[in-house]
Coordinates of C-alpha atoms and ligand atoms in Angstrom, one line a residue:
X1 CA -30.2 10.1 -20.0
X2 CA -33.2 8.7 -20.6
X3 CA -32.4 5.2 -20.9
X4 CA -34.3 2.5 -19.1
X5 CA -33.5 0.7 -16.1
X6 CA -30.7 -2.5 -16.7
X7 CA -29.7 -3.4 -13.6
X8 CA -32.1 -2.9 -10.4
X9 CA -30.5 -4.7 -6.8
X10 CA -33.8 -4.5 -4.3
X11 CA -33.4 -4.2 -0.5
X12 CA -30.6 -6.6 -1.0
X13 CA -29.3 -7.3 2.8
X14 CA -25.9 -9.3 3.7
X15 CA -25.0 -10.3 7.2
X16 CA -21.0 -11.9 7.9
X17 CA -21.4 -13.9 11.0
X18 CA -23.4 -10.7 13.4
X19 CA -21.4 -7.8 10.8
X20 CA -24.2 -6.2 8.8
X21 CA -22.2 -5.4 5.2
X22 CA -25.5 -4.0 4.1
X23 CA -29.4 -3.4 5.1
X24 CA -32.0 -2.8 2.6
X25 CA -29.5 -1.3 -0.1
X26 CA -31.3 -0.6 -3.7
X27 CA -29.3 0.1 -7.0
X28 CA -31.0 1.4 -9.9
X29 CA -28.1 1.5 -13.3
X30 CA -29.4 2.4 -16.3
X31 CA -28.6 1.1 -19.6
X32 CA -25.1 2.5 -21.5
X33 CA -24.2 4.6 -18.7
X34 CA -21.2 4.9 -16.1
X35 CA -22.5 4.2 -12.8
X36 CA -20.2 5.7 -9.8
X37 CA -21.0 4.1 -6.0
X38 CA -19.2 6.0 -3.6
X39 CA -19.0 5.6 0.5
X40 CA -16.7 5.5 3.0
X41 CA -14.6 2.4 3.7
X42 CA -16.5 -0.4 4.7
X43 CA -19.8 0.9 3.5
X44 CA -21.3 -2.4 1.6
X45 CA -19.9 -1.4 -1.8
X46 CA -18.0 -4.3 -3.0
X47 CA -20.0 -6.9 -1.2
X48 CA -23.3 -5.6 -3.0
X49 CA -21.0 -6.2 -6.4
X50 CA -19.7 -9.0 -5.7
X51 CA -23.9 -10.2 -4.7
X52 CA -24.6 -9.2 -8.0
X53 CA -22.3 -11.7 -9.8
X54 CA -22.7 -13.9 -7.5
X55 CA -19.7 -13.9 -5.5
X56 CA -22.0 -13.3 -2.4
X57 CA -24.8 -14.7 -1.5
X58 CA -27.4 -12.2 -0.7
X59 CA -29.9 -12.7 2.8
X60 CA -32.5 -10.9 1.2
X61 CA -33.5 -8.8 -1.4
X62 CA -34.4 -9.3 -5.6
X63 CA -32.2 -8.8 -8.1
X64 CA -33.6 -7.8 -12.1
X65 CA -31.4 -7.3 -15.2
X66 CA -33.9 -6.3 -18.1
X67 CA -37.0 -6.5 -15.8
X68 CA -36.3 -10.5 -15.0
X69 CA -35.0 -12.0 -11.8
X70 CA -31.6 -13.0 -11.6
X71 CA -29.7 -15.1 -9.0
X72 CA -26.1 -15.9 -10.5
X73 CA -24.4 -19.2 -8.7
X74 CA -20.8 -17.9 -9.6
X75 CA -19.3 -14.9 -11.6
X76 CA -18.8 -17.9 -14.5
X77 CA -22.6 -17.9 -14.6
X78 CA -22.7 -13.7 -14.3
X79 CA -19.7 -13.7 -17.0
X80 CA -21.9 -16.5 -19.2
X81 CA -24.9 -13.5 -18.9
X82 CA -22.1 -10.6 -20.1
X83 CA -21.2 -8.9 -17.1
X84 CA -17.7 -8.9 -16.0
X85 CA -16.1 -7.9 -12.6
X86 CA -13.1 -6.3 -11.9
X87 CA -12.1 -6.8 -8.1
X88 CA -10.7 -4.4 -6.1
X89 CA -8.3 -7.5 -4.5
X90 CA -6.9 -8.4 -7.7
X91 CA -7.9 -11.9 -8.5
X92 CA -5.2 -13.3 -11.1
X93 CA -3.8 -17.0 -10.8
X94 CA -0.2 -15.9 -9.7
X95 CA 1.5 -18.7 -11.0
X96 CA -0.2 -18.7 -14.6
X97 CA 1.5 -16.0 -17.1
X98 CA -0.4 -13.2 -18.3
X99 CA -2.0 -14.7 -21.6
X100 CA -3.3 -17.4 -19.9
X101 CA -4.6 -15.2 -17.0
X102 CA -6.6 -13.1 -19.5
X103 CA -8.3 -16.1 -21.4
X104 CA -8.8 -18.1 -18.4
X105 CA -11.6 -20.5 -18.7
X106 CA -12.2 -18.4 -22.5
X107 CA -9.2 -19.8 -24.4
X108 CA -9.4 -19.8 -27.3
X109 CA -9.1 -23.2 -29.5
X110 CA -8.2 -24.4 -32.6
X111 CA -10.8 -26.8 -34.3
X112 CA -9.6 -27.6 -37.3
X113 CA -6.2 -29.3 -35.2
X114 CA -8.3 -30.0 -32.5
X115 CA -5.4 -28.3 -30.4
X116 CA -7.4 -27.5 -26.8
X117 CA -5.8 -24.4 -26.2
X118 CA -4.1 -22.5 -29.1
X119 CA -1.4 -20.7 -26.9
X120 CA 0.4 -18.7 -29.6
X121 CA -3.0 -17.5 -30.6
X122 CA -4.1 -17.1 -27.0
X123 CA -0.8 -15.0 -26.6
X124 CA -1.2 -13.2 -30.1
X125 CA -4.7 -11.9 -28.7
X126 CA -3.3 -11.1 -25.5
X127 CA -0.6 -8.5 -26.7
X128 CA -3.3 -7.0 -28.8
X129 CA -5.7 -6.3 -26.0
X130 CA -2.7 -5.4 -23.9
X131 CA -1.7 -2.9 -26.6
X132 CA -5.4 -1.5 -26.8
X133 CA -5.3 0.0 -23.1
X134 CA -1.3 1.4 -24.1
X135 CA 0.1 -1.2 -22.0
X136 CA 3.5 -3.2 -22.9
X137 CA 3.7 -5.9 -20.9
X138 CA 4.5 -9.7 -22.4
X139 CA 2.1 -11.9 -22.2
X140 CA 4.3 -14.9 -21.3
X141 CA 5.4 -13.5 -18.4
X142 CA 4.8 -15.4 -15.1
X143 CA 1.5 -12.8 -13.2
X144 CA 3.5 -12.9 -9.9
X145 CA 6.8 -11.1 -11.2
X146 CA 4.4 -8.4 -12.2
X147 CA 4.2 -4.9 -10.5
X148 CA 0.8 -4.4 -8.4
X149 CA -0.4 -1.9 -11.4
X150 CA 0.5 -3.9 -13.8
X151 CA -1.0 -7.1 -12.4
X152 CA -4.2 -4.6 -12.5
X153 CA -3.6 -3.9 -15.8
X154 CA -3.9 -7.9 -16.6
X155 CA -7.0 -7.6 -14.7
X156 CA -8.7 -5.1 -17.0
X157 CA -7.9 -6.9 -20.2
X158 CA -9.4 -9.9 -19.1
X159 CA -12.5 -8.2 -18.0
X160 CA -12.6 -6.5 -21.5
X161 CA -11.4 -9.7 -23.3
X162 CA -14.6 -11.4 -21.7
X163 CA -16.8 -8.6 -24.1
X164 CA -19.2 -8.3 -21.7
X165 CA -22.4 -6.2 -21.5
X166 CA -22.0 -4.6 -18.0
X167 CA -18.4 -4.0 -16.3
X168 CA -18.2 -3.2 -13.1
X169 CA -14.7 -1.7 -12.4
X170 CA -14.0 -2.4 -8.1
X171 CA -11.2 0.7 -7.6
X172 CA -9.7 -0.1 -11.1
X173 CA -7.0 2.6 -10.8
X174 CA -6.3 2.7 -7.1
X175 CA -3.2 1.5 -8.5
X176 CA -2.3 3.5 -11.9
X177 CA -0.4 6.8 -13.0
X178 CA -2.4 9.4 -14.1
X179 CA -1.3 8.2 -17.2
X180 CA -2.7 4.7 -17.3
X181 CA -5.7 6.5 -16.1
X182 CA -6.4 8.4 -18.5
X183 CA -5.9 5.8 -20.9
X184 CA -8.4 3.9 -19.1
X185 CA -11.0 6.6 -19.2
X186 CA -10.6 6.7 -22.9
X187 CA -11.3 2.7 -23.2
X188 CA -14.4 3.6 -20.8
X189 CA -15.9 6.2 -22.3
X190 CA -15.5 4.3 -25.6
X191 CA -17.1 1.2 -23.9
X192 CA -19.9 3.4 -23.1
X193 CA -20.2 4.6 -26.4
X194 CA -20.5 1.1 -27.3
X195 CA -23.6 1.0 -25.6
X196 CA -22.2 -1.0 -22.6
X197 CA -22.8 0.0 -19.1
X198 CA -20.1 0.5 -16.6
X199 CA -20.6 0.6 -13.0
X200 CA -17.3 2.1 -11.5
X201 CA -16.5 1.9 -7.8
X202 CA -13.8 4.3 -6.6
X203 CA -12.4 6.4 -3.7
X204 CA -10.9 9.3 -6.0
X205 CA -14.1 11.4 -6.6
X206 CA -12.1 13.7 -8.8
X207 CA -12.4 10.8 -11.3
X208 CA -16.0 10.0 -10.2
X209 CA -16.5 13.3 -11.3
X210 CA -15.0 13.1 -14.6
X211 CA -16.3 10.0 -15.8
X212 CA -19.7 9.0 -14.4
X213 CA -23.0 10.1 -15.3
X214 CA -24.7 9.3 -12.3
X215 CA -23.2 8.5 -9.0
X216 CA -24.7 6.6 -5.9
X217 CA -23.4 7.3 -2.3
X218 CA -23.6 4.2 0.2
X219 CA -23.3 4.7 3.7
X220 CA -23.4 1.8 6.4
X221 CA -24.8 -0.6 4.2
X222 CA -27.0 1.5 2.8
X223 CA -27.9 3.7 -0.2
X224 CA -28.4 6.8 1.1
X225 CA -28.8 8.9 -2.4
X226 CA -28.5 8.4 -6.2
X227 CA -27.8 12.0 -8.1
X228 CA -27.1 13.0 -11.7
X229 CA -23.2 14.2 -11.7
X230 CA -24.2 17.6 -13.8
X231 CA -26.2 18.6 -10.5
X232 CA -24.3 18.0 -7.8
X233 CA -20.7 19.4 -6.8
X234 CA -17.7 17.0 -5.2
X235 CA -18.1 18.5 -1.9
X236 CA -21.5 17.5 -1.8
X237 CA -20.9 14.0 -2.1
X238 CA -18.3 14.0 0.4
X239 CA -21.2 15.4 2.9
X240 CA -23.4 12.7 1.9
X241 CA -20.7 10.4 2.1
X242 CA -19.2 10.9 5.6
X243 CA -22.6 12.2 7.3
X244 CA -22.2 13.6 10.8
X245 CA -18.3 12.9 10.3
X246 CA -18.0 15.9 7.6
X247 CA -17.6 18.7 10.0
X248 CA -14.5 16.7 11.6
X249 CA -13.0 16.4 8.1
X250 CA -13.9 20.0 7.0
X251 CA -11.8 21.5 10.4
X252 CA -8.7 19.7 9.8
X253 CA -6.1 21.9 10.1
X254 CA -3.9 23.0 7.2
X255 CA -0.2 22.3 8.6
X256 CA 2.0 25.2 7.5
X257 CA 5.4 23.9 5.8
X258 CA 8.4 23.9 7.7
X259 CA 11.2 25.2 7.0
X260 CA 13.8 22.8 8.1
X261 CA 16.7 24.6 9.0
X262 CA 20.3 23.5 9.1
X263 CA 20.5 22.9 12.5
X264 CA 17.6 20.2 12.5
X265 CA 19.4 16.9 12.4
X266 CA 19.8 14.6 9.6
X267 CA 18.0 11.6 10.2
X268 CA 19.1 9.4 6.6
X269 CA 21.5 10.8 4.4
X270 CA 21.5 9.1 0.9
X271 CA 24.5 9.8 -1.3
X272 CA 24.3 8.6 -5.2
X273 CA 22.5 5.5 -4.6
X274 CA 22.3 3.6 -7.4
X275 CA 20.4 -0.1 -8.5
X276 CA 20.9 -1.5 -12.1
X277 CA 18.0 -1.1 -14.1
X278 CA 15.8 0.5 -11.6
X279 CA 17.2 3.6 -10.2
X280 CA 20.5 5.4 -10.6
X281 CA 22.1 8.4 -8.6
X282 CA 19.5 8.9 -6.0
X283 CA 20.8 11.4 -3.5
X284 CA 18.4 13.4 -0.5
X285 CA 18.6 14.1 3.3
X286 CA 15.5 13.9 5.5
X287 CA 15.6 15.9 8.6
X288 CA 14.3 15.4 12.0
X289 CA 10.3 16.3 12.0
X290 CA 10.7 16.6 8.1
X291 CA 7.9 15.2 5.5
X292 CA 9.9 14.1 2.5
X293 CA 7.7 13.4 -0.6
X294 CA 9.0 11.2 -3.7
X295 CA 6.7 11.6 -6.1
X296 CA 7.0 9.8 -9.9
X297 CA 4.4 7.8 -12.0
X298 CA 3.9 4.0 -11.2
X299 CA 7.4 2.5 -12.7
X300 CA 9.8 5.4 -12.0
X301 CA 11.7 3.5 -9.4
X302 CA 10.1 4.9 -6.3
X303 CA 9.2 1.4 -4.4
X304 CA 12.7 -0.3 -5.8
X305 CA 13.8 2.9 -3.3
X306 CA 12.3 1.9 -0.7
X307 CA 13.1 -2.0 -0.8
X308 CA 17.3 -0.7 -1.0
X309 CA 16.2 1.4 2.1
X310 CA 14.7 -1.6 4.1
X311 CA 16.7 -4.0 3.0
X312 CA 15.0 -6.1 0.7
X313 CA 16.6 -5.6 -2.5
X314 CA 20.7 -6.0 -1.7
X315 CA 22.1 -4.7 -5.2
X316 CA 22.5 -1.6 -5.1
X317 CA 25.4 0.7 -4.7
X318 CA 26.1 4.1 -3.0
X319 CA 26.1 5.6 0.9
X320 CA 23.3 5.2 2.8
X321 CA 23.8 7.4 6.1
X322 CA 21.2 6.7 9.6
X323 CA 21.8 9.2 12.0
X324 CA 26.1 9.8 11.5
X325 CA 26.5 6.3 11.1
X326 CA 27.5 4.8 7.4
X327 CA 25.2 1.9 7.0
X328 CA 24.8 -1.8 4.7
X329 CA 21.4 -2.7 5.6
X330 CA 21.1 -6.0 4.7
X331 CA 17.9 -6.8 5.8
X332 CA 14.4 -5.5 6.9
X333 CA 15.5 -6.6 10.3
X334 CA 18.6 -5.0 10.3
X335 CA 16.5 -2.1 9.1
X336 CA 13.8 -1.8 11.9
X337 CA 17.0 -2.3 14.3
X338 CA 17.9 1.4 13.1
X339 CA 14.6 2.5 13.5
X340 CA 13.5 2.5 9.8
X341 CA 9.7 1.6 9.3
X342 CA 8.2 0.6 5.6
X343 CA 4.3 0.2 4.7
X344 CA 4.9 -1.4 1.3
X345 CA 2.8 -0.3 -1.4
X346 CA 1.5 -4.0 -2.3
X347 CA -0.1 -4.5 1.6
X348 CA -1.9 -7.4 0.2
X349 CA 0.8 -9.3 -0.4
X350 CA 3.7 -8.2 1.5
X351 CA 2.3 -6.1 4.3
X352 CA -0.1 -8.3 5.7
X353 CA -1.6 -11.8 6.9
X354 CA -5.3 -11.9 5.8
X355 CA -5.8 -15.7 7.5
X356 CA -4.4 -14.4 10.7
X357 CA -6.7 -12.1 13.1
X358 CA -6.7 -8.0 13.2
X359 CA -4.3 -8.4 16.6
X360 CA -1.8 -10.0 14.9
X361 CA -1.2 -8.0 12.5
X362 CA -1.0 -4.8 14.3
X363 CA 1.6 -6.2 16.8
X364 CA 3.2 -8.6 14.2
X365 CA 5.9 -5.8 13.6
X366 CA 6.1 -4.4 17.6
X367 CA 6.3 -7.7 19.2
X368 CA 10.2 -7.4 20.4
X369 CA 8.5 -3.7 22.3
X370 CA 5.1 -5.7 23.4
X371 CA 7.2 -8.8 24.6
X372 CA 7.9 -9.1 28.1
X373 CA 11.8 -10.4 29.0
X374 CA 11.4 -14.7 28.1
X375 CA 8.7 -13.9 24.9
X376 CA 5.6 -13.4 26.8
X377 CA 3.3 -11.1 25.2
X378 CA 1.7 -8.1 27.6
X379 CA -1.5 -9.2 26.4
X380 CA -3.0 -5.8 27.8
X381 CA -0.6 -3.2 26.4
X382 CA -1.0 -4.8 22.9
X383 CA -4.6 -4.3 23.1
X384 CA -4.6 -1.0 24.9
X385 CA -2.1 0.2 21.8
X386 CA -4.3 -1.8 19.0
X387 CA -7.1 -0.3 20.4
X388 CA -6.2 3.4 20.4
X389 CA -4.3 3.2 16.8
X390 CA -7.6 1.6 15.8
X391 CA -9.8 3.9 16.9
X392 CA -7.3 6.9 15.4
X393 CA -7.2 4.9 12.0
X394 CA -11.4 5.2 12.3
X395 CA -11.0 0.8 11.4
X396 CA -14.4 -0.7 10.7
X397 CA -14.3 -4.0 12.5
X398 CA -16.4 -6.4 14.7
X399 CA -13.4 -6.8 17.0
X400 CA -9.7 -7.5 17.3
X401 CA -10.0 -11.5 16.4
X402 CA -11.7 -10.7 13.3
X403 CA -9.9 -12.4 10.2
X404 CA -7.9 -8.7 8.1
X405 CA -9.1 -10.8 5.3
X406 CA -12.7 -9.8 6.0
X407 CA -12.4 -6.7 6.4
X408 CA -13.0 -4.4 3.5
X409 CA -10.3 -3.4 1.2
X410 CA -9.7 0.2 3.0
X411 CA -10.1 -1.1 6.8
X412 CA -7.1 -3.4 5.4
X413 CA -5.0 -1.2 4.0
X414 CA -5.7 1.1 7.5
X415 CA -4.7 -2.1 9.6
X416 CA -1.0 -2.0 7.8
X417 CA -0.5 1.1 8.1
X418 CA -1.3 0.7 12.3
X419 CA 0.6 -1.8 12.3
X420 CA 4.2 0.3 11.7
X421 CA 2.7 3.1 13.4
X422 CA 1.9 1.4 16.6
X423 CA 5.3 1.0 17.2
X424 CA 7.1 4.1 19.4
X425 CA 11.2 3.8 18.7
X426 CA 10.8 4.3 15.3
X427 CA 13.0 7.3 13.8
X428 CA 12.0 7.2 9.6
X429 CA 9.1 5.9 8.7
X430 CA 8.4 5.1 4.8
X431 CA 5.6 4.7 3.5
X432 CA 4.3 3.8 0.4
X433 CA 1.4 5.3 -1.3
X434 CA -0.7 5.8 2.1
X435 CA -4.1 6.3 1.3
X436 CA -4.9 4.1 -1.8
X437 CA -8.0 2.7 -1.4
X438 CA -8.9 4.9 1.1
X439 CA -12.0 7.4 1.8
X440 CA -11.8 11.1 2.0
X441 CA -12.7 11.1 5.6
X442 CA -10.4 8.5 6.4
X443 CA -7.5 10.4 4.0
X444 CA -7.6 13.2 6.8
X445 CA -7.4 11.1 9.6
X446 CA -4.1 9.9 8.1
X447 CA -2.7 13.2 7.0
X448 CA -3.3 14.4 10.6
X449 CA -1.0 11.0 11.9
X450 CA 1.5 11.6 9.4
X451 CA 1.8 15.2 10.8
X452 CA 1.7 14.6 14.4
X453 CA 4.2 11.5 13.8
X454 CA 6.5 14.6 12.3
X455 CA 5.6 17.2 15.3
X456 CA 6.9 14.0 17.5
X457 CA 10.3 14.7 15.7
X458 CA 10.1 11.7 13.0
X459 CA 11.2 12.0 9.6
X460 CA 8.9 10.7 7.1
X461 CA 9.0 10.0 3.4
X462 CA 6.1 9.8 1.2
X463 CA 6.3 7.8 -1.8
X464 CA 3.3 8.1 -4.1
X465 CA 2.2 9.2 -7.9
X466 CA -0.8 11.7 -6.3
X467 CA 0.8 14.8 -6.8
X468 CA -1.8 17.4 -5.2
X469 CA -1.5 14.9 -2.1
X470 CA 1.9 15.1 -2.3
X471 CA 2.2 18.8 -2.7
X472 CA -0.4 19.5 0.4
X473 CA 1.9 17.0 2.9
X474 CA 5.2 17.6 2.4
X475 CA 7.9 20.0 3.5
X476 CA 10.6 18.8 0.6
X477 CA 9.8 16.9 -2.5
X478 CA 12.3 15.3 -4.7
X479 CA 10.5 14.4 -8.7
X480 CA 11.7 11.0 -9.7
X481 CA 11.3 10.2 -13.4
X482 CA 12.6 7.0 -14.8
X483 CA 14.8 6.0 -12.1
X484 CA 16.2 9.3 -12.3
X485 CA 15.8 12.6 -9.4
X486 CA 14.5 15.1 -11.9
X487 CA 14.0 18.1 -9.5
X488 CA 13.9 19.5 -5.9
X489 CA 11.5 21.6 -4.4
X490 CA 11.2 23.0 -0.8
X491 CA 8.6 25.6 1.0
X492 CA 6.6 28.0 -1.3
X493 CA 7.9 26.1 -4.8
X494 CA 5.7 22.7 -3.7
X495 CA 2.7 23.7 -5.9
X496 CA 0.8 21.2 -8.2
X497 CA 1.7 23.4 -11.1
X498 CA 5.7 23.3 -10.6
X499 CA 5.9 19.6 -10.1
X500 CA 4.0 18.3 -12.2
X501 CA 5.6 18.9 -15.6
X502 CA 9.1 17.4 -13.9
X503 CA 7.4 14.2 -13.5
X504 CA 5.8 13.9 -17.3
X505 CA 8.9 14.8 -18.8
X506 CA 12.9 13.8 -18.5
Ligands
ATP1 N1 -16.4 -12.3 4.0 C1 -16.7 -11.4 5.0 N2 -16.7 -11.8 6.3 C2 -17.0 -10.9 7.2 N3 -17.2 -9.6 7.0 C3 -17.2 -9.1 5.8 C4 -16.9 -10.0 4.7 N4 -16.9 -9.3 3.5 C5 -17.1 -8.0 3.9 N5 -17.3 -7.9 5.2 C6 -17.7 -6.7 6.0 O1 -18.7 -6.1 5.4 C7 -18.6 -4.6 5.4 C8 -18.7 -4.0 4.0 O2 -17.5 -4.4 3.3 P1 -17.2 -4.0 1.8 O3 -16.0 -4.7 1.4 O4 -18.5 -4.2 1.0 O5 -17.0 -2.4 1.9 P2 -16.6 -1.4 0.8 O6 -17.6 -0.3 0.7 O7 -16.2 -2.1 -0.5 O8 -15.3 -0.7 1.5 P3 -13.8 -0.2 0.8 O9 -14.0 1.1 0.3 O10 -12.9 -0.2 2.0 O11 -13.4 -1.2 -0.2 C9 -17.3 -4.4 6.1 O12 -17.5 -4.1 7.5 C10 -16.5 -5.7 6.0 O13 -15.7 -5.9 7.1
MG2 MG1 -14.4 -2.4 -1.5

């Protein structure tokens, strides 16, 4: 492509209070094409986006669309020049439903009434868009009773609906099936074909791959390379991408499958387990030491699973089992009492406290273990533990008092996941869609926890929708489709190939 230069970022630096986000970075996008920046977590990426619409104020550094200088106050003045943003933290008004979210400060009036704000239009145009990227969602629902995915659905139609110039897509499907996916790779590629240029941030390089035409790698606040896709392979952007750290990722060891035999113990034993509307006649037994994966698309009931499990969601019906003993476990407390442990799929929202420092909310969950008798925290063992789970997890931080909310989205979602496994009583640990968001180096790291939490005799079960992940984890995998267990496999059956059509089709 020999398209001329649309967007150039110039030695753009960013200091937060002493943490460099980036030094001297440089972007060159050129017009009508899908951009890719890559680099681990933490890297600069979504800072130097959110510089560009003005989000961020840059330290340094000159910013050109079409050859003339640009300095946006706000992403209103960045959306008033046609270039649109969709975050990686999704940034919807919660309490506003999903038609107003998408025309927010773009409504759409009626003159000739001189109605402000033509809502049955507004919701009209909504359904419309909605219906353009295959989603069915109403428009007058509330944004807060929405799923995470489809709350990022929202988020793309109003980044569409603002018919912008540029989009720049912040880990747009971190949270989407394959099959919203590939529904948004259409809309992309016909954006592109539009003439509109795309810059697309994201941690699955598969996709990167697929979709970009050129791709830029960022490490430590820096660009370190930008390369046309048709000459380079995926491993060689994971080199570039994780520097001296490849050779670490390249040796981790490929776990042989157990087999569980019967003598193992059953850890949770869940008999017909059933929830109106959301899953019905869920049965499976996780062993001792046994990696359990559910795997379904976004919406086939596997997180309404997990809130029966941990006690968040009361309705359902059927025989849950923990350890010999017939259980009602009517709350998450109740459910950390017998040693069940849940990182939530939403961590934003429901695994975390972003105002609060990084301490906190590794201990938040461990604090009955880290208490000494009378309340008293033993301010050294918390650290000592923080500090090793920290430095397992690979977190990029300042230090331990750091806000979680300014940390990037990946360090965050690492910090949640510490957090439950910090703990050392805990007997099933479930956890929900681990590694979204997360770098390939930092992927490993987690597999390798997950493993060695297993060798230490846990049981864990995998939720998640990434089915080669999936497959390369787990010792027993049980397909959900629409609420409904569609298929078993164990050992040598766990290939891509054998799952995958049970959890397209019912
Ligand atoms: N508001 C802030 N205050 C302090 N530090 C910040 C702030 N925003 C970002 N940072 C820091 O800047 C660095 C770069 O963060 P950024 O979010 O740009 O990374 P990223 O490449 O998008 O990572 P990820 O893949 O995890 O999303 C990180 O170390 C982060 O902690
Ligand atoms: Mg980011």
């Amino acid at each position: 492509m020999n398209n001329p230069c649309l967007i150039k970022m110039e030695e753009i630096s960013k200091n937060f209070a002493g943490v460099i986000a980036l030094e001297k970075a440089n972007l060159n996008v050129k017009q009508g094409e899908i951009h890719a920046l890559v680099g681990e977590n933490g890297a600069g990426k979504s800072t130097l986006m959110k510089i560009l619409v003005g989000a961020e104020e840059k330290d340094t550094g000159n910013i050109y669309i079409n050859g003339s200088e640009v300095n946006f106050k706000n992403p209103l003045d960045a959306r008033a020049a046609k270039i649109a943003i969709i975050y990686q933290e999704l940034s919807l008004v919660p309490n506003l439903n999903v038609s107003e979210n998408i025309f927010l400060g773009n409504e759409p009036g009626d003159n000739k009434k001189k109605i402000k704000v033509n809502h049955k239009l507004c919701r009209k145009l909504a359904k419309e868009r909605l219906a353009q990227i295959g989603a069915d969602i109403d428009p007058g629902i509330i944004v807060e009773k929405l799923s995470t995915a489809q709350q990022q659905i929202v988020e793309i139609a109003r980044a569409l609906e603002s018919n912008a110039d540029i989009i720049v897509m912040d880990e747009a499907t971190s949270t989407l099936s394959s099959k919203e996916t590939n529904k948004l790779f259409e809309i992309i590629n016909k954006l592109k074909e539009e003439g509109k240029t795309i810059i697309y941030i994201s941690h699955m390089l598969e996709e990167v791959m697929k979709l970009a035409d050129r791709v830029t790698v960022f490490r430590n606040g820096g660009n370190v390379t930008t390369k046309k896709i048709s000459e380079v392979h995926v491993y060689d952007i994971v080199k570039i991408m994780l520097g001296s750290n490849y050779e670490e990722f390249e040796n981790m060891e490929t776990r042989k499958r157990k087999d569980i035999s019967k003598s193992e113990k059953i850890l949770l034993k869940v008999e017909g387990l059933s929830r109106k509307g959301h899953f019905e006649d869920i049965s499976f037994e996780l062993h001792q030491g046994e990696i359990l994966g559910i795997v379904g698309l976004v919406g086939s009931g596997k997180t309404e699973i997990a809130r029966s499990l941990f006690g968040i969601d009361l309705d359902s019906i059927g025989k849950i089992t923990v350890r010999d003993q017939l259980v009602k476990i009517n709350s998450p407390k109740e459910a950390i009492k017998l040693g069940i442990g849940l990182v939530p799929e939403d961590r934003r929202r429901q695994g975390s406290f972003l105002t609060r420092p990084i301490i906190e909310n590794l201990t938040i969950s461990s604090l009955d273990l880290l208490n000494h008798w009378g309340g008293v925290l033993k301010k050294q063992k918390s650290l000592d533990r923080s500090t090793a789970i920290a430095s397992e997890l690979n977190v990029k931080m300042s230090d331990f008092n750091q806000l979680l909310g300014l940390l990037s989205g990946g360090n965050q979602q690492k910090v949640v996941i510490g957090k439950w496994i910090i703990r050392d009583d805990q007997k099933i640990l479930i956890l929900d869609e681990p590694t979204r968001g997360i770098d390939v180096g930092s992927k490993a790291l987690i597999y390798k926890i997950i493993r060695s939490l297993a060798d230490k005799n846990l049981g864990i079960i995998i939720l998640g929708s990434e089915i080669p992940e999936i497959c390369r984890l787990c010792d027993k995998v049980v397909v959900l489709c629409k609420g409904k267990i569609n298929a078993y496999f164990t050992g040598e059956e766990i290939k891509e190939e054998n799952v995958l059509p049970y959890v397209l089709m019912k």
